[in-house]
Every structure is written in C-alpha cells, then in structure tokens.
Amino acid sequence: MTGRPPLAEALDLEPHPEGGWYRQTWVSPVSVTLDDGRVRPTATLIYFLLPAGECSAWHRVASDELWLAHAGAVTLELGGSGETPGRATEEVVDAVTPQVLVPAGTWQRTLPDSRDALVSCLVSPGFDFADFELAP
C-alpha cells in the first residue's frame, strides 16, 4: 500500500492486518457469554475498503460474518474450515447480491473488481482480534 486512499481518508479508515482499510462503526451494547466463558458484544460492524488491485490475506474469524455491499464489488473466496484454506468457492458481494454470509471458522480472502470496493462487515458474536487467524 502506498498511502491512504482518498475514501479511506474521508471515512477515517486505518490499515487492516489482512489487507485493505477498516474502521469499526458500531458495537452492540448487549453482550453474550460464549461457551468458553469469554464475553463478547452480540454484534459489531465495520467499514472495509479494498482498493482495486489489492486482495486480503487468507484468514478466518470465530464468528459468523455478514458482508454488505456499498460501492463496487468484491469476490469472497471461501476455503472451507480445515487447518488451512482448501479448494475455494466464490461468492460475489455487489448490487445484485448485496449480502453474503461467511459462516464462523471459514477461511476467506477478498478480491475487488476493477474498482475500489466498499463494504460493511457485521460480525456476530462481535469481532475480537483474539478470534482472528491469518493463514500460515
């Protein structure tokens, strides 16, 4: 990445460890206790900007993740839930399919189309970097 893109500047987005740019925009005021005793908000929401020509790294989170399209389109490559990403299937998040669910524990990476893509990601139970894993 060579500097913050104009839309990232306008939305006050920061670099995301998986690639792209993000900012948390909402955290549910209601909490839930997970089976292992940890407490999480019931849901969190972020903006995620993926500039044209970039892709995110393979990663997974421990919660369901709902992708919501705003501008442009992204292709989500889903690589199963094994120890490492497996054979990928694809889901497009765009104006035609503006919502796509990535189930908890599913390996994923994101590719934009020929334009910058802005989406939101709603995570439930709420996102915590302790539940975020980059592929080896």
PDB file of N, CA, C and O in Angstrom, residues 24-83:
ATOM      1  N   GLN A  24     -14.125   0.338  12.809  1.00  0.00           N
ATOM      2  CA  GLN A  24     -15.329  -0.152  13.479  1.00  0.00           C
ATOM      3  C   GLN A  24     -16.298   1.018  13.629  1.00  0.00           C
ATOM      4  O   GLN A  24     -15.920   2.088  14.095  1.00  0.00           O
ATOM      5  N   THR A  25     -17.547   0.803  13.217  1.00  0.00           N
ATOM      6  CA  THR A  25     -18.553   1.867  13.242  1.00  0.00           C
ATOM      7  C   THR A  25     -19.651   1.639  14.279  1.00  0.00           C
ATOM      8  O   THR A  25     -20.392   2.566  14.588  1.00  0.00           O
ATOM      9  N   TRP A  26     -19.748   0.407  14.801  1.00  0.00           N
ATOM     10  CA  TRP A  26     -20.811   0.124  15.760  1.00  0.00           C
ATOM     11  C   TRP A  26     -20.444  -1.108  16.568  1.00  0.00           C
ATOM     12  O   TRP A  26     -19.866  -2.065  16.062  1.00  0.00           O
ATOM     13  N   VAL A  27     -20.792  -1.072  17.848  1.00  0.00           N
ATOM     14  CA  VAL A  27     -20.668  -2.217  18.756  1.00  0.00           C
ATOM     15  C   VAL A  27     -21.989  -2.331  19.497  1.00  0.00           C
ATOM     16  O   VAL A  27     -22.454  -1.352  20.092  1.00  0.00           O
ATOM     17  N   SER A  28     -22.597  -3.498  19.468  1.00  0.00           N
ATOM     18  CA  SER A  28     -23.848  -3.689  20.200  1.00  0.00           C
ATOM     19  C   SER A  28     -23.631  -3.429  21.684  1.00  0.00           C
ATOM     20  O   SER A  28     -22.637  -3.869  22.264  1.00  0.00           O
ATOM     21  N   PRO A  29     -24.585  -2.745  22.318  1.00  0.00           N
ATOM     22  CA  PRO A  29     -24.477  -2.531  23.761  1.00  0.00           C
ATOM     23  C   PRO A  29     -24.858  -3.781  24.564  1.00  0.00           C
ATOM     24  O   PRO A  29     -24.699  -3.814  25.780  1.00  0.00           O
ATOM     25  N   VAL A  30     -25.345  -4.819  23.886  1.00  0.00           N
ATOM     26  CA  VAL A  30     -25.749  -6.059  24.542  1.00  0.00           C
ATOM     27  C   VAL A  30     -24.617  -7.075  24.401  1.00  0.00           C
ATOM     28  O   VAL A  30     -24.049  -7.230  23.321  1.00  0.00           O
ATOM     29  N   SER A  31     -24.293  -7.765  25.481  1.00  0.00           N
ATOM     30  CA  SER A  31     -23.213  -8.756  25.479  1.00  0.00           C
ATOM     31  C   SER A  31     -23.760 -10.161  25.577  1.00  0.00           C
ATOM     32  O   SER A  31     -24.882 -10.380  26.033  1.00  0.00           O
ATOM     33  N   VAL A  32     -22.916 -11.104  25.178  1.00  0.00           N
ATOM     34  CA  VAL A  32     -23.230 -12.520  25.279  1.00  0.00           C
ATOM     35  C   VAL A  32     -22.009 -13.215  25.866  1.00  0.00           C
ATOM     36  O   VAL A  32     -20.877 -12.825  25.601  1.00  0.00           O
ATOM     37  N   THR A  33     -22.255 -14.243  26.684  1.00  0.00           N
ATOM     38  CA  THR A  33     -21.169 -15.051  27.223  1.00  0.00           C
ATOM     39  C   THR A  33     -21.021 -16.284  26.335  1.00  0.00           C
ATOM     40  O   THR A  33     -21.979 -17.038  26.143  1.00  0.00           O
ATOM     41  N   LEU A  34     -19.816 -16.467  25.796  1.00  0.00           N
ATOM     42  CA  LEU A  34     -19.540 -17.604  24.925  1.00  0.00           C
ATOM     43  C   LEU A  34     -19.410 -18.879  25.744  1.00  0.00           C
ATOM     44  O   LEU A  34     -19.260 -18.834  26.973  1.00  0.00           O
ATOM     45  N   ASP A  35     -19.461 -20.036  25.078  1.00  0.00           N
ATOM     46  CA  ASP A  35     -19.364 -21.323  25.767  1.00  0.00           C
ATOM     47  C   ASP A  35     -18.104 -21.441  26.611  1.00  0.00           C
ATOM     48  O   ASP A  35     -18.098 -22.115  27.636  1.00  0.00           O
ATOM     49  N   ASP A  36     -17.006 -20.764  26.196  1.00  0.00           N
ATOM     50  CA  ASP A  36     -15.747 -20.851  26.948  1.00  0.00           C
ATOM     51  C   ASP A  36     -15.648 -19.798  28.049  1.00  0.00           C
ATOM     52  O   ASP A  36     -14.608 -19.643  28.680  1.00  0.00           O
ATOM     53  N   GLY A  37     -16.731 -19.031  28.263  1.00  0.00           N
ATOM     54  CA  GLY A  37     -16.774 -18.055  29.346  1.00  0.00           C
ATOM     55  C   GLY A  37     -16.387 -16.637  28.953  1.00  0.00           C
ATOM     56  O   GLY A  37     -16.586 -15.707  29.735  1.00  0.00           O
ATOM     57  N   ARG A  38     -15.818 -16.463  27.750  1.00  0.00           N
ATOM     58  CA  ARG A  38     -15.472 -15.105  27.308  1.00  0.00           C
ATOM     59  C   ARG A  38     -16.741 -14.336  26.984  1.00  0.00           C
ATOM     60  O   ARG A  38     -17.742 -14.904  26.555  1.00  0.00           O
ATOM     61  N   VAL A  39     -16.680 -13.018  27.170  1.00  0.00           N
ATOM     62  CA  VAL A  39     -17.826 -12.148  26.907  1.00  0.00           C
ATOM     63  C   VAL A  39     -17.538 -11.339  25.645  1.00  0.00           C
ATOM     64  O   VAL A  39     -16.443 -10.798  25.478  1.00  0.00           O
ATOM     65  N   ARG A  40     -18.518 -11.278  24.753  1.00  0.00           N
ATOM     66  CA  ARG A  40     -18.423 -10.511  23.517  1.00  0.00           C
ATOM     67  C   ARG A  40     -19.707  -9.709  23.348  1.00  0.00           C
ATOM     68  O   ARG A  40     -20.776 -10.133  23.807  1.00  0.00           O
ATOM     69  N   PRO A  41     -19.637  -8.561  22.651  1.00  0.00           N
ATOM     70  CA  PRO A  41     -20.890  -7.918  22.260  1.00  0.00           C
ATOM     71  C   PRO A  41     -21.629  -8.863  21.313  1.00  0.00           C
ATOM     72  O   PRO A  41     -21.003  -9.690  20.646  1.00  0.00           O
ATOM     73  N   THR A  42     -22.945  -8.749  21.261  1.00  0.00           N
ATOM     74  CA  THR A  42     -23.700  -9.643  20.377  1.00  0.00           C
ATOM     75  C   THR A  42     -23.353  -9.423  18.914  1.00  0.00           C
ATOM     76  O   THR A  42     -23.465 -10.346  18.110  1.00  0.00           O
ATOM     77  N   ALA A  43     -22.896  -8.209  18.542  1.00  0.00           N
ATOM     78  CA  ALA A  43     -22.510  -7.948  17.151  1.00  0.00           C
ATOM     79  C   ALA A  43     -21.631  -6.701  17.082  1.00  0.00           C
ATOM     80  O   ALA A  43     -21.689  -5.844  17.968  1.00  0.00           O
ATOM     81  N   THR A  44     -20.818  -6.643  16.028  1.00  0.00           N
ATOM     82  CA  THR A  44     -20.011  -5.466  15.709  1.00  0.00           C
ATOM     83  C   THR A  44     -20.121  -5.210  14.213  1.00  0.00           C
ATOM     84  O   THR A  44     -20.475  -6.100  13.436  1.00  0.00           O
ATOM     85  N   LEU A  45     -19.800  -3.979  13.809  1.00  0.00           N
ATOM     86  CA  LEU A  45     -19.917  -3.587  12.400  1.00  0.00           C
ATOM     87  C   LEU A  45     -18.714  -2.744  12.015  1.00  0.00           C
ATOM     88  O   LEU A  45     -18.287  -1.881  12.793  1.00  0.00           O
ATOM     89  N   ILE A  46     -18.159  -3.015  10.828  1.00  0.00           N
ATOM     90  CA  ILE A  46     -17.055  -2.200  10.316  1.00  0.00           C
ATOM     91  C   ILE A  46     -17.327  -1.783   8.878  1.00  0.00           C
ATOM     92  O   ILE A  46     -18.097  -2.432   8.163  1.00  0.00           O
ATOM     93  N   TYR A  47     -16.694  -0.683   8.473  1.00  0.00           N
ATOM     94  CA  TYR A  47     -16.475  -0.399   7.062  1.00  0.00           C
ATOM     95  C   TYR A  47     -15.210  -1.141   6.671  1.00  0.00           C
ATOM     96  O   TYR A  47     -14.246  -1.204   7.450  1.00  0.00           O
ATOM     97  N   PHE A  48     -15.166  -1.663   5.440  1.00  0.00           N
ATOM     98  CA  PHE A  48     -13.965  -2.307   4.901  1.00  0.00           C
ATOM     99  C   PHE A  48     -13.808  -1.849   3.461  1.00  0.00           C
ATOM    100  O   PHE A  48     -14.708  -2.048   2.636  1.00  0.00           O
ATOM    101  N   LEU A  49     -12.686  -1.206   3.179  1.00  0.00           N
ATOM    102  CA  LEU A  49     -12.372  -0.721   1.839  1.00  0.00           C
ATOM    103  C   LEU A  49     -11.247  -1.562   1.273  1.00  0.00           C
ATOM    104  O   LEU A  49     -10.196  -1.710   1.903  1.00  0.00           O
ATOM    105  N   LEU A  50     -11.472  -2.130   0.089  1.00  0.00           N
ATOM    106  CA  LEU A  50     -10.437  -2.885  -0.595  1.00  0.00           C
ATOM    107  C   LEU A  50     -10.176  -2.200  -1.934  1.00  0.00           C
ATOM    108  O   LEU A  50     -11.005  -2.254  -2.843  1.00  0.00           O
ATOM    109  N   PRO A  51      -9.034  -1.501  -2.048  1.00  0.00           N
ATOM    110  CA  PRO A  51      -8.728  -0.804  -3.296  1.00  0.00           C
ATOM    111  C   PRO A  51      -8.525  -1.777  -4.459  1.00  0.00           C
ATOM    112  O   PRO A  51      -8.070  -2.913  -4.262  1.00  0.00           O
ATOM    113  N   ALA A  52      -8.858  -1.325  -5.653  1.00  0.00           N
ATOM    114  CA  ALA A  52      -8.659  -2.127  -6.861  1.00  0.00           C
ATOM    115  C   ALA A  52      -7.203  -2.576  -6.921  1.00  0.00           C
ATOM    116  O   ALA A  52      -6.292  -1.826  -6.574  1.00  0.00           O
ATOM    117  N   GLY A  53      -6.988  -3.813  -7.334  1.00  0.00           N
ATOM    118  CA  GLY A  53      -5.643  -4.329  -7.462  1.00  0.00           C
ATOM    119  C   GLY A  53      -5.080  -4.953  -6.203  1.00  0.00           C
ATOM    120  O   GLY A  53      -4.005  -5.545  -6.230  1.00  0.00           O
ATOM    121  N   GLU A  54      -5.766  -4.834  -5.077  1.00  0.00           N
ATOM    122  CA  GLU A  54      -5.306  -5.447  -3.828  1.00  0.00           C
ATOM    123  C   GLU A  54      -6.197  -6.636  -3.498  1.00  0.00           C
ATOM    124  O   GLU A  54      -7.282  -6.787  -4.045  1.00  0.00           O
ATOM    125  N   CYS A  55      -5.735  -7.490  -2.617  1.00  0.00           N
ATOM    126  CA  CYS A  55      -6.580  -8.564  -2.088  1.00  0.00           C
ATOM    127  C   CYS A  55      -6.238  -8.731  -0.620  1.00  0.00           C
ATOM    128  O   CYS A  55      -5.187  -8.282  -0.162  1.00  0.00           O
ATOM    129  N   SER A  56      -7.144  -9.339   0.110  1.00  0.00           N
ATOM    130  CA  SER A  56      -6.855  -9.584   1.520  1.00  0.00           C
ATOM    131  C   SER A  56      -6.150 -10.934   1.638  1.00  0.00           C
ATOM    132  O   SER A  56      -6.210 -11.774   0.735  1.00  0.00           O
ATOM    133  N   ALA A  57      -5.508 -11.150   2.768  1.00  0.00           N
ATOM    134  CA  ALA A  57      -4.849 -12.421   3.049  1.00  0.00           C
ATOM    135  C   ALA A  57      -5.896 -13.449   3.492  1.00  0.00           C
ATOM    136  O   ALA A  57      -6.960 -13.092   4.001  1.00  0.00           O
ATOM    137  N   TRP A  58      -5.566 -14.726   3.300  1.00  0.00           N
ATOM    138  CA  TRP A  58      -6.430 -15.774   3.821  1.00  0.00           C
ATOM    139  C   TRP A  58      -6.502 -15.635   5.344  1.00  0.00           C
ATOM    140  O   TRP A  58      -5.481 -15.487   6.014  1.00  0.00           O
ATOM    141  N   HIS A  59      -7.721 -15.671   5.868  1.00  0.00           N
ATOM    142  CA  HIS A  59      -7.941 -15.534   7.299  1.00  0.00           C
ATOM    143  C   HIS A  59      -9.282 -16.148   7.660  1.00  0.00           C
ATOM    144  O   HIS A  59     -10.087 -16.472   6.780  1.00  0.00           O
ATOM    145  N   ARG A  60      -9.512 -16.283   8.956  1.00  0.00           N
ATOM    146  CA  ARG A  60     -10.831 -16.719   9.437  1.00  0.00           C
ATOM    147  C   ARG A  60     -11.082 -16.092  10.790  1.00  0.00           C
ATOM    148  O   ARG A  60     -10.149 -15.699  11.498  1.00  0.00           O
ATOM    149  N   VAL A  61     -12.359 -15.992  11.118  1.00  0.00           N
ATOM    150  CA  VAL A  61     -12.769 -15.484  12.426  1.00  0.00           C
ATOM    151  C   VAL A  61     -13.686 -16.517  13.073  1.00  0.00           C
ATOM    152  O   VAL A  61     -14.250 -17.369  12.387  1.00  0.00           O
ATOM    153  N   ALA A  62     -13.841 -16.426  14.380  1.00  0.00           N
ATOM    154  CA  ALA A  62     -14.594 -17.422  15.136  1.00  0.00           C
ATOM    155  C   ALA A  62     -16.095 -17.146  15.169  1.00  0.00           C
ATOM    156  O   ALA A  62     -16.826 -17.854  15.844  1.00  0.00           O
ATOM    157  N   SER A  63     -16.547 -16.125  14.432  1.00  0.00           N
ATOM    158  CA  SER A  63     -17.968 -15.754  14.425  1.00  0.00           C
ATOM    159  C   SER A  63     -18.489 -15.706  12.994  1.00  0.00           C
ATOM    160  O   SER A  63     -17.711 -15.613  12.041  1.00  0.00           O
ATOM    161  N   ASP A  64     -19.805 -15.745  12.849  1.00  0.00           N
ATOM    162  CA  ASP A  64     -20.408 -15.516  11.535  1.00  0.00           C
ATOM    163  C   ASP A  64     -20.107 -14.093  11.095  1.00  0.00           C
ATOM    164  O   ASP A  64     -20.067 -13.171  11.923  1.00  0.00           O
ATOM    165  N   GLU A  65     -19.919 -13.911   9.797  1.00  0.00           N
ATOM    166  CA  GLU A  65     -19.607 -12.595   9.242  1.00  0.00           C
ATOM    167  C   GLU A  65     -20.530 -12.333   8.048  1.00  0.00           C
ATOM    168  O   GLU A  65     -20.543 -13.100   7.093  1.00  0.00           O
ATOM    169  N   LEU A  66     -21.318 -11.281   8.134  1.00  0.00           N
ATOM    170  CA  LEU A  66     -22.238 -10.906   7.070  1.00  0.00           C
ATOM    171  C   LEU A  66     -21.656  -9.715   6.321  1.00  0.00           C
ATOM    172  O   LEU A  66     -21.415  -8.658   6.909  1.00  0.00           O
ATOM    173  N   TRP A  67     -21.383  -9.897   5.028  1.00  0.00           N
ATOM    174  CA  TRP A  67     -20.811  -8.856   4.166  1.00  0.00           C
ATOM    175  C   TRP A  67     -21.945  -8.096   3.488  1.00  0.00           C
ATOM    176  O   TRP A  67     -22.865  -8.703   2.938  1.00  0.00           O
ATOM    177  N   LEU A  68     -21.867  -6.760   3.508  1.00  0.00           N
ATOM    178  CA  LEU A  68     -22.904  -5.888   2.959  1.00  0.00           C
ATOM    179  C   LEU A  68     -22.270  -4.934   1.955  1.00  0.00           C
ATOM    180  O   LEU A  68     -21.340  -4.200   2.302  1.00  0.00           O
ATOM    181  N   ALA A  69     -22.761  -4.917   0.719  1.00  0.00           N
ATOM    182  CA  ALA A  69     -22.180  -4.099  -0.349  1.00  0.00           C
ATOM    183  C   ALA A  69     -22.623  -2.642  -0.247  1.00  0.00           C
ATOM    184  O   ALA A  69     -23.773  -2.352   0.067  1.00  0.00           O
ATOM    185  N   HIS A  70     -21.666  -1.727  -0.523  1.00  0.00           N
ATOM    186  CA  HIS A  70     -21.955  -0.303  -0.633  1.00  0.00           C
ATOM    187  C   HIS A  70     -21.571   0.231  -2.012  1.00  0.00           C
ATOM    188  O   HIS A  70     -22.372   0.876  -2.665  1.00  0.00           O
ATOM    189  N   ALA A  71     -20.330  -0.007  -2.435  1.00  0.00           N
ATOM    190  CA  ALA A  71     -19.833   0.502  -3.722  1.00  0.00           C
ATOM    191  C   ALA A  71     -18.846  -0.497  -4.291  1.00  0.00           C
ATOM    192  O   ALA A  71     -18.060  -1.099  -3.553  1.00  0.00           O
ATOM    193  N   GLY A  72     -18.881  -0.673  -5.605  1.00  0.00           N
ATOM    194  CA  GLY A  72     -18.009  -1.653  -6.231  1.00  0.00           C
ATOM    195  C   GLY A  72     -18.473  -3.055  -5.900  1.00  0.00           C
ATOM    196  O   GLY A  72     -19.609  -3.275  -5.485  1.00  0.00           O
ATOM    197  N   ALA A  73     -17.594  -4.005  -6.089  1.00  0.00           N
ATOM    198  CA  ALA A  73     -17.909  -5.406  -5.817  1.00  0.00           C
ATOM    199  C   ALA A  73     -16.667  -6.106  -5.304  1.00  0.00           C
ATOM    200  O   ALA A  73     -15.551  -5.756  -5.679  1.00  0.00           O
ATOM    201  N   VAL A  74     -16.879  -7.080  -4.438  1.00  0.00           N
ATOM    202  CA  VAL A  74     -15.793  -7.945  -4.003  1.00  0.00           C
ATOM    203  C   VAL A  74     -16.187  -9.385  -4.274  1.00  0.00           C
ATOM    204  O   VAL A  74     -17.364  -9.739  -4.246  1.00  0.00           O
ATOM    205  N   THR A  75     -15.178 -10.197  -4.546  1.00  0.00           N
ATOM    206  CA  THR A  75     -15.363 -11.640  -4.614  1.00  0.00           C
ATOM    207  C   THR A  75     -14.760 -12.225  -3.362  1.00  0.00           C
ATOM    208  O   THR A  75     -13.583 -12.000  -3.060  1.00  0.00           O
ATOM    209  N   LEU A  76     -15.581 -12.942  -2.613  1.00  0.00           N
ATOM    210  CA  LEU A  76     -15.114 -13.660  -1.440  1.00  0.00           C
ATOM    211  C   LEU A  76     -14.727 -15.061  -1.881  1.00  0.00           C
ATOM    212  O   LEU A  76     -15.550 -15.781  -2.439  1.00  0.00           O
ATOM    213  N   GLU A  77     -13.476 -15.414  -1.662  1.00  0.00           N
ATOM    214  CA  GLU A  77     -13.045 -16.788  -1.875  1.00  0.00           C
ATOM    215  C   GLU A  77     -13.140 -17.484  -0.524  1.00  0.00           C
ATOM    216  O   GLU A  77     -12.560 -17.018   0.459  1.00  0.00           O
ATOM    217  N   LEU A  78     -13.903 -18.564  -0.475  1.00  0.00           N
ATOM    218  CA  LEU A  78     -14.134 -19.299   0.766  1.00  0.00           C
ATOM    219  C   LEU A  78     -13.406 -20.632   0.678  1.00  0.00           C
ATOM    220  O   LEU A  78     -13.628 -21.403  -0.257  1.00  0.00           O
ATOM    221  N   GLY A  79     -12.527 -20.899   1.649  1.00  0.00           N
ATOM    222  CA  GLY A  79     -11.655 -22.068   1.588  1.00  0.00           C
ATOM    223  C   GLY A  79     -11.925 -23.130   2.625  1.00  0.00           C
ATOM    224  O   GLY A  79     -11.010 -23.829   3.040  1.00  0.00           O
ATOM    225  N   GLY A  80     -13.181 -23.261   3.052  1.00  0.00           N
ATOM    226  CA  GLY A  80     -13.531 -24.308   4.000  1.00  0.00           C
ATOM    227  C   GLY A  80     -13.083 -24.003   5.416  1.00  0.00           C
ATOM    228  O   GLY A  80     -12.671 -22.888   5.736  1.00  0.00           O
ATOM    229  N   SER A  81     -13.144 -25.023   6.279  1.00  0.00           N
ATOM    230  CA  SER A  81     -12.850 -24.819   7.701  1.00  0.00           C
ATOM    231  C   SER A  81     -11.757 -25.752   8.215  1.00  0.00           C
ATOM    232  O   SER A  81     -11.643 -25.969   9.415  1.00  0.00           O
ATOM    233  N   GLY A  82     -10.935 -26.289   7.312  1.00  0.00           N
ATOM    234  CA  GLY A  82      -9.843 -27.172   7.728  1.00  0.00           C
ATOM    235  C   GLY A  82      -8.719 -26.409   8.407  1.00  0.00           C
ATOM    236  O   GLY A  82      -8.835 -25.211   8.698  1.00  0.00           O
ATOM    237  N   GLU A  83      -7.612 -27.088   8.632  1.00  0.00           N
ATOM    238  CA  GLU A  83      -6.456 -26.462   9.282  1.00  0.00           C
ATOM    239  C   GLU A  83      -5.886 -25.317   8.456  1.00  0.00           C
ATOM    240  O   GLU A  83      -5.348 -24.356   9.008  1.00  0.00           O
TER     241      GLU A  83
END
